[in-house]
CSV table of C-alpha atoms in Angstrom, one decimal:
chain,number,residue,atom,x,y,z
A,1,MET,CA,43.0,0.0,52.4
A,2,SER,CA,43.8,1.3,48.9
A,3,LEU,CA,45.2,4.7,48.1
A,4,ARG,CA,42.0,5.7,46.3
A,5,THR,CA,40.0,4.9,49.4
A,6,ILE,CA,42.4,6.9,51.6
A,7,LEU,CA,42.2,10.0,49.3
A,8,LYS,CA,38.4,9.8,49.0
A,9,SER,CA,38.1,9.6,52.8
A,10,TRP,CA,40.5,12.6,53.2
A,11,VAL,CA,38.6,14.7,50.6
A,12,GLU,CA,35.3,13.8,52.3
A,13,ARG,CA,36.7,14.8,55.7
A,14,TYR,CA,38.2,18.2,54.8
A,15,PHE,CA,36.3,19.3,51.6
A,16,SER,CA,32.8,17.9,52.0
A,17,ASP,CA,31.6,21.3,53.4
A,18,GLU,CA,30.4,23.7,50.7
A,19,GLU,CA,31.8,26.8,52.6
A,20,ALA,CA,35.2,25.1,53.0
A,21,LEU,CA,35.4,24.7,49.2
A,22,ILE,CA,34.4,28.3,48.7
A,23,LEU,CA,37.0,29.5,51.2
A,24,LEU,CA,39.6,27.3,49.4
A,25,VAL,CA,38.8,28.9,46.0
A,26,VAL,CA,38.9,32.4,47.6
A,27,LEU,CA,42.3,31.7,49.1
A,28,ILE,CA,43.8,30.3,45.9
A,29,ALA,CA,42.5,33.2,43.9
A,30,GLY,CA,43.9,35.7,46.4
A,31,PHE,CA,47.3,34.1,46.6
A,32,ALA,CA,47.4,33.8,42.8
A,33,ALA,CA,46.5,37.5,42.3
A,34,VAL,CA,49.2,38.6,44.7
A,35,ILE,CA,51.9,36.3,43.1
A,36,TRP,CA,51.0,37.4,39.5
A,37,PHE,CA,50.1,41.0,40.0
A,38,GLY,CA,52.0,41.8,43.2
A,39,ARG,CA,54.6,44.0,41.5
A,40,MET,CA,52.0,46.1,39.8
A,41,LEU,CA,49.8,46.4,42.9
A,42,ALA,CA,52.8,47.2,45.2
A,43,PRO,CA,51.5,50.8,45.8
A,44,PHE,CA,48.1,49.4,46.7
A,45,PHE,CA,49.5,47.0,49.2
A,46,THR,CA,51.8,49.7,50.7
A,47,ALA,CA,48.8,52.0,51.1
A,48,LEU,CA,46.8,49.2,52.6
A,49,VAL,CA,49.5,48.6,55.3
A,50,ILE,CA,49.7,52.3,56.1
A,51,ALA,CA,45.9,52.6,56.3
A,52,PHE,CA,45.8,49.7,58.7
A,53,LEU,CA,48.5,51.5,60.7
A,54,LEU,CA,46.6,54.8,60.8
A,55,GLN,CA,43.1,53.4,61.2
A,56,GLY,CA,43.6,52.9,65.0
A,57,VAL,CA,44.5,56.7,65.4
A,58,VAL,CA,41.4,57.7,63.4
A,59,GLY,CA,39.2,55.4,65.5
A,60,ALA,CA,40.7,56.9,68.7
A,61,LEU,CA,39.9,60.4,67.6
A,62,THR,CA,36.4,59.4,66.5
A,63,ARG,CA,35.7,57.9,69.8
A,64,ARG,CA,36.6,61.2,71.5
A,65,GLY,CA,33.7,62.9,69.6
A,66,ILE,CA,35.7,64.3,66.6
A,67,PRO,CA,33.8,63.8,63.3
A,68,HIS,CA,35.1,61.0,61.1
A,69,LEU,CA,36.1,63.2,58.1
A,70,LEU,CA,38.0,65.7,60.4
A,71,SER,CA,39.8,62.8,62.1
A,72,VAL,CA,40.8,61.4,58.8
A,73,ILE,CA,42.1,64.8,57.6
A,74,VAL,CA,44.1,65.4,60.8
A,75,VAL,CA,45.7,61.9,60.7
A,76,PHE,CA,46.4,62.2,57.0
A,77,LEU,CA,48.1,65.6,57.4
A,78,GLY,CA,50.3,64.1,60.2
A,79,PHE,CA,51.2,61.2,57.9
A,80,VAL,CA,52.1,63.5,55.0
A,81,SER,CA,54.3,65.6,57.4
A,82,VAL,CA,56.2,62.5,58.5
A,83,LEU,CA,56.5,61.3,54.9
A,84,LEU,CA,58.0,64.7,53.8
A,85,ALA,CA,60.4,64.7,56.8
A,86,LEU,CA,61.6,61.2,55.8
A,87,ALA,CA,61.9,62.2,52.1
A,88,PHE,CA,63.9,65.5,52.7
A,89,ILE,CA,65.8,64.9,55.9
A,90,LEU,CA,66.3,61.3,56.8
A,91,LEU,CA,66.7,59.7,53.4
A,92,PRO,CA,69.3,62.1,52.1
A,93,LEU,CA,71.3,61.6,55.3
A,94,ILE,CA,71.2,57.8,55.0
A,95,TRP,CA,72.1,58.0,51.3
A,96,ASP,CA,75.1,60.2,52.0
A,97,GLN,CA,76.3,57.8,54.7
A,98,LEU,CA,75.7,54.8,52.4
A,99,ILE,CA,77.9,56.4,49.7
A,100,GLY,CA,80.5,57.2,52.3
A,101,LEU,CA,80.5,53.7,53.6
A,102,VAL,CA,80.9,52.2,50.1
A,103,GLN,CA,83.8,54.6,49.3
A,104,GLU,CA,85.5,53.7,52.6
A,105,THR,CA,85.1,49.9,52.1
A,106,PRO,CA,88.5,49.5,50.4
A,107,ARG,CA,90.2,51.1,53.5
A,108,MET,CA,88.2,48.9,55.8
A,109,PHE,CA,89.3,45.9,53.7
A,110,ALA,CA,93.0,46.9,53.9
A,111,SER,CA,92.7,47.4,57.7
A,112,GLY,CA,91.1,43.9,57.9
A,113,GLN,CA,94.0,42.5,55.8
A,114,ASN,CA,96.6,44.0,58.1
A,115,TRP,CA,94.7,42.6,61.1
A,116,LEU,CA,94.8,39.1,59.5
A,117,ASP,CA,98.6,39.5,58.8
A,118,GLU,CA,99.2,40.4,62.4
A,119,LEU,CA,97.0,37.5,63.6
A,120,GLN,CA,98.9,35.1,61.4
A,121,SER,CA,102.3,36.3,62.6
A,122,ARG,CA,101.2,35.9,66.2
A,123,TYR,CA,99.6,32.5,65.7
A,124,PRO,CA,101.4,30.8,62.8
A,125,ASN,CA,100.1,27.4,63.7
A,126,LEU,CA,96.5,28.5,64.0
A,127,ILE,CA,96.2,30.3,60.6
A,128,THR,CA,98.3,29.2,57.7
A,129,PRO,CA,99.3,31.6,54.8
A,130,ASP,CA,97.2,29.6,52.4
A,131,GLN,CA,94.1,30.0,54.6
A,132,MET,CA,94.7,33.7,54.9
A,133,GLN,CA,95.1,34.1,51.1
A,134,ASN,CA,91.8,32.2,50.6
A,135,TRP,CA,90.0,34.5,53.0
A,136,ILE,CA,91.5,37.6,51.3
A,137,GLY,CA,90.5,36.3,47.9
A,138,VAL,CA,86.9,35.6,49.0
A,139,ALA,CA,86.7,39.0,50.7
A,140,SER,CA,88.1,40.8,47.6
A,141,ARG,CA,85.4,39.2,45.4
A,142,GLU,CA,82.6,40.1,47.8
A,143,ILE,CA,83.9,43.7,48.0
A,144,SER,CA,84.0,43.9,44.2
A,145,GLN,CA,80.5,42.5,43.9
A,146,LEU,CA,79.3,45.0,46.5
A,147,GLY,CA,80.7,47.9,44.6
A,148,GLN,CA,79.1,46.7,41.4
A,149,ARG,CA,75.7,46.3,43.1
A,150,ALA,CA,76.0,49.8,44.6
A,151,LEU,CA,76.8,51.2,41.2
A,152,THR,CA,73.9,49.3,39.5
A,153,LEU,CA,71.6,50.5,42.3
A,154,SER,CA,72.6,54.1,41.7
A,155,LEU,CA,72.1,53.9,38.0
A,156,ALA,CA,68.8,52.1,38.4
A,157,SER,CA,67.6,54.6,41.0
A,158,LEU,CA,68.2,57.4,38.5
A,159,GLY,CA,66.2,55.6,35.8
A,160,ASN,CA,63.3,54.9,38.2
A,161,LEU,CA,63.2,58.4,39.6
A,162,LEU,CA,59.9,59.2,37.7
A,163,SER,CA,58.4,55.9,39.0
A,164,LEU,CA,59.4,56.8,42.5
A,165,ILE,CA,57.7,60.2,42.3
A,166,ILE,CA,54.5,58.6,40.9
A,167,TYR,CA,54.7,56.0,43.7
A,168,LEU,CA,55.0,58.8,46.3
A,169,VAL,CA,52.0,60.5,44.9
A,170,VAL,CA,49.7,57.5,44.4
A,171,VAL,CA,50.3,56.0,47.9
A,172,PRO,CA,49.1,59.0,49.9
A,173,ILE,CA,46.0,59.4,47.7
A,174,LEU,CA,45.1,55.7,48.2
A,175,VAL,CA,45.7,56.1,52.0
A,176,PHE,CA,43.4,59.1,52.2
A,177,PHE,CA,40.5,57.4,50.4
A,178,MET,CA,41.0,54.1,52.3
A,179,LEU,CA,40.7,56.0,55.6
A,180,LYS,CA,37.8,58.2,54.4
A,181,ASP,CA,35.7,55.5,52.7
A,182,ARG,CA,36.7,52.5,54.8
A,183,GLU,CA,33.1,51.3,55.4
A,184,ALA,CA,32.1,51.6,51.8
A,185,LEU,CA,35.2,49.8,50.6
A,186,VAL,CA,34.7,47.0,53.1
A,187,GLY,CA,31.0,46.7,52.2
A,188,PHE,CA,31.9,46.5,48.5
A,189,THR,CA,34.5,43.8,49.2
A,190,LEU,CA,31.9,41.8,51.2
A,191,SER,CA,29.4,42.1,48.3
A,192,LEU,CA,31.8,40.2,46.1
A,193,LEU,CA,32.0,37.3,48.5
A,194,PRO,CA,29.3,34.5,48.7
A,195,GLN,CA,26.3,35.1,51.0
A,196,LYS,CA,27.2,32.0,53.0
A,197,ARG,CA,30.5,33.0,54.6
A,198,ALA,CA,30.1,32.2,58.3
A,199,LEU,CA,33.5,30.4,58.3
A,200,MET,CA,35.2,33.2,56.5
A,201,ALA,CA,33.7,35.7,58.9
A,202,ARG,CA,34.9,33.8,61.8
A,203,ILE,CA,38.5,33.6,60.5
A,204,TRP,CA,38.4,37.2,59.5
A,205,HIS,CA,37.3,38.4,62.9
A,206,GLU,CA,40.1,36.3,64.4
A,207,MET,CA,42.7,37.8,62.1
A,208,ASP,CA,41.5,41.4,61.7
A,209,ASP,CA,42.7,42.7,65.1
A,210,GLN,CA,45.8,40.5,65.0
A,211,ILE,CA,47.0,41.9,61.7
A,212,ALA,CA,46.2,45.5,62.6
A,213,ASN,CA,48.0,45.0,66.0
A,214,TYR,CA,50.9,43.3,64.3
A,215,ILE,CA,51.4,46.2,61.7
A,216,ARG,CA,51.2,48.9,64.4
A,217,GLY,CA,53.4,46.9,66.8
A,218,LYS,CA,56.1,46.4,64.1
A,219,PHE,CA,56.0,50.1,63.3
A,220,ILE,CA,56.4,51.0,66.9
A,221,GLU,CA,59.1,48.4,67.4
A,222,ILE,CA,61.1,49.7,64.4
A,223,ILE,CA,60.9,53.3,65.7
A,224,ILE,CA,61.9,52.4,69.3
A,225,VAL,CA,64.8,50.0,68.3
A,226,GLY,CA,66.1,52.4,65.6
A,227,THR,CA,65.9,55.4,67.9
A,228,VAL,CA,67.6,53.6,70.8
A,229,SER,CA,70.3,52.3,68.4
A,230,PHE,CA,70.9,55.8,67.1
A,231,ILE,CA,71.3,57.3,70.6
A,232,THR,CA,73.6,54.4,71.6
A,233,PHE,CA,75.8,54.6,68.5
A,234,SER,CA,76.0,58.5,68.8
A,235,PHE,CA,77.1,58.1,72.4
A,236,PHE,CA,80.0,56.0,71.3
A,237,GLN,CA,80.6,58.4,68.4
A,238,LEU,CA,80.4,55.6,65.9
A,239,PRO,CA,80.4,56.8,62.2
A,240,TYR,CA,77.4,56.1,59.9
A,241,THR,CA,75.2,56.3,62.9
A,242,ALA,CA,71.9,57.0,61.0
A,243,LEU,CA,72.6,54.2,58.5
A,244,LEU,CA,73.4,51.6,61.1
A,245,ALA,CA,70.4,52.7,63.3
A,246,VAL,CA,68.0,52.3,60.3
A,247,LEU,CA,69.5,48.8,59.6
A,248,VAL,CA,69.1,47.8,63.2
A,249,GLY,CA,65.5,49.1,63.2
A,250,PHE,CA,64.5,47.2,60.1
A,251,SER,CA,66.2,44.1,61.3
A,252,VAL,CA,63.2,43.4,63.6
A,253,LEU,CA,61.2,42.6,60.5
A,254,VAL,CA,63.0,39.3,60.2
A,255,PRO,CA,62.9,37.6,63.6
A,256,TYR,CA,66.1,35.9,64.8
A,257,ILE,CA,67.8,36.2,61.3
A,258,GLY,CA,67.7,40.0,61.1
A,259,ALA,CA,69.6,40.6,64.3
A,260,ALA,CA,72.3,38.1,63.3
A,261,VAL,CA,72.8,39.6,59.8
A,262,VAL,CA,72.9,43.3,61.0
A,263,THR,CA,75.6,42.3,63.5
A,264,LEU,CA,78.1,42.1,60.7
A,265,PRO,CA,78.0,45.8,59.5
A,266,VAL,CA,77.8,47.0,63.1
A,267,ALA,CA,80.9,45.0,64.0
A,268,ALA,CA,82.7,45.9,60.8
A,269,VAL,CA,82.2,49.7,61.3
A,270,ALA,CA,83.0,49.5,65.0
A,271,GLY,CA,86.1,47.4,64.4
A,272,PHE,CA,87.4,49.7,61.6
A,273,HIS,CA,86.8,52.8,63.7
A,274,PHE,CA,88.0,51.6,67.1
A,275,GLY,CA,90.1,48.6,66.3
A,276,LEU,CA,90.3,45.7,68.7
A,277,SER,CA,89.9,48.0,71.7
A,278,GLU,CA,87.6,48.3,74.7
A,279,SER,CA,85.3,50.7,72.8
A,280,PHE,CA,84.8,48.0,70.1
A,281,VAL,CA,83.7,45.5,72.8
A,282,TYR,CA,81.4,48.1,74.4
A,283,VAL,CA,79.7,48.8,71.1
A,284,LEU,CA,79.0,45.1,70.6
A,285,VAL,CA,77.8,44.6,74.1
A,286,ALA,CA,75.5,47.6,73.8
A,287,TYR,CA,74.2,46.2,70.5
A,288,GLY,CA,73.6,42.8,72.2
A,289,VAL,CA,71.7,44.4,75.0
A,290,ILE,CA,69.5,46.3,72.6
A,291,GLN,CA,68.7,43.1,70.7
A,292,ALA,CA,68.1,41.2,74.0
A,293,LEU,CA,65.7,43.8,75.4
A,294,ASP,CA,63.9,43.9,72.1
A,295,GLY,CA,63.4,40.1,71.9
A,296,ASN,CA,62.6,39.5,75.6
A,297,VAL,CA,60.9,42.7,76.7
A,298,LEU,CA,59.7,44.9,73.9
A,299,ALA,CA,58.4,42.3,71.4
A,300,PRO,CA,56.4,40.3,74.0
A,301,VAL,CA,54.7,43.5,75.2
A,302,LEU,CA,53.8,44.8,71.7
A,303,PHE,CA,52.7,41.4,70.4
A,304,SER,CA,51.1,39.9,73.4
A,305,GLU,CA,47.8,39.6,71.5
A,306,THR,CA,49.3,37.7,68.6
A,307,ASN,CA,49.1,33.9,68.6
A,308,ASN,CA,52.2,32.2,69.9
A,309,ILE,CA,54.1,30.6,67.0
A,310,HIS,CA,57.1,28.4,67.4
A,311,PRO,CA,60.4,29.9,66.3
A,312,VAL,CA,60.9,27.1,63.7
A,313,SER,CA,57.5,28.0,62.2
A,314,VAL,CA,58.5,31.7,62.1
A,315,ILE,CA,61.8,31.1,60.3
A,316,VAL,CA,60.1,28.7,57.8
A,317,ALA,CA,57.4,31.3,57.2
A,318,VAL,CA,60.0,34.1,56.6
A,319,LEU,CA,62.0,31.9,54.2
A,320,PHE,CA,58.9,30.7,52.3
A,321,PHE,CA,56.9,33.9,52.0
A,322,GLY,CA,60.0,36.0,51.6
A,323,GLY,CA,61.1,33.9,48.7
A,324,ILE,CA,57.7,34.3,47.0
A,325,TRP,CA,56.9,38.0,47.7
A,326,GLY,CA,60.3,39.5,48.8
A,327,PHE,CA,60.0,42.4,51.3
A,328,TRP,CA,56.2,42.1,51.8
A,329,GLY,CA,56.5,38.4,52.3
A,330,VAL,CA,59.1,38.9,55.0
A,331,PHE,CA,56.9,41.7,56.6
A,332,PHE,CA,53.8,39.6,56.6
A,333,ALA,CA,55.4,36.2,57.3
A,334,ILE,CA,54.1,36.1,60.9
A,335,PRO,CA,50.5,37.2,60.1
A,336,LEU,CA,50.4,34.7,57.2
A,337,ALA,CA,51.7,32.0,59.5
A,338,THR,CA,49.0,33.0,62.0
A,339,LEU,CA,46.4,32.9,59.2
A,340,LEU,CA,47.5,29.3,58.3
A,341,LYS,CA,47.3,28.3,62.0
A,342,ALA,CA,43.8,29.8,62.3
A,343,LEU,CA,42.7,28.0,59.1
A,344,VAL,CA,43.9,24.7,60.4
A,345,HIS,CA,42.0,25.1,63.7
A,346,ALA,CA,38.8,26.5,62.1
A,347,TRP,CA,38.7,24.3,59.0
A,348,PRO,CA,35.6,21.9,59.2
A,349,ARG,CA,36.4,18.2,59.4
A,350,GLY,CA,33.5,16.1,58.2
A,351,MET,CA,30.0,16.0,59.7
A,352,LYS,CA,31.3,16.2,63.2
A,353,GLY,CA,33.5,19.2,62.3
A,354,ARG,CA,30.5,21.0,60.7
A,355,GLU,CA,28.4,20.5,63.8
A,356,GLU,CA,31.2,21.9,66.0
A,357,GLN,CA,31.6,24.9,63.7
A,358,HIS,CA,27.9,25.7,63.7
A,359,HIS,CA,27.8,25.3,67.5
A,360,ALA,CA,30.8,27.6,67.9
A,361,LEU,CA,29.2,30.2,65.5
A,362,ALA,CA,25.9,30.1,67.4
A,363,SER,CA,27.7,30.6,70.7
A,364,GLU,CA,29.6,33.6,69.3
A,365,GLU,CA,26.4,35.1,67.9
A,366,SER,CA,24.6,34.7,71.3
A,367,LEU,CA,27.4,36.6,72.9
């Protein structure tokens, strides 16, 4: 069988359905728009995520008999209150601790160098002087680059202060109108799509609740893990508690990888503050318990309705989408992987596939 015959058979199998071609065009156009205009539309995507997060609360109030507009106003005022608390209380505290940590980094480096000297003197056959000098040289370069990046970030943040203010003004406005005019906006979006969209409707109904549950679940997971970490680090009187708690909280955005990466600053701060003592071991054990409970108890409870995806697929999705879209790619890696999985299962495959799709859609409509 020739290559041309194989390709023709493959195209006829997967792209002979008109709706499948339309869906492919819509997906390509959507991904291209995000890739090319994602930076400009970042406030819109941020507002969309927050609106997804708050829509469940609005719906709960509406089901209790509260008018829709009043529910939107109450939820929006609560959102603005939380935003102001973050802007004027939490963010300045984290920024001060970050500056303090950067300033104290040379002392931490000197303490680590003394620890290496002591380790080399105790075990001269295990660590040679050349190896220790190489480690010190690498660490010195990394510390220098970290300081330069922190300085660059500080200067850049001063230059982008006006943009940040505009960002903080535009996002709440978008969130309010997305909540208030949700039905009108959804209707307008549907009017832009082709009339024949049974396949798209099926995939959307499958993904809508999952994406909303994922966003709300991730928000709750960040709050719980960050709060428990803050309480735990405060109990051990660890410095830079708020900064480390925020890092641990946001580490849940990157499954498997985030917990491993955040272990380094937690261990470094605990090692510098307590030395190689029992308190240092207790902090690491407590951090390990938090991560274990999050991965084995909290996450399964929060994301029980999300499709089960293999860890290899999750890591590949994080690397791929994170490399394309940065933070938002990492945040939406699991929903995007779930979307691809839903597309693979729902995609029509030739005449037999179309008959199965129409039969499934007819069954859903009858229900």
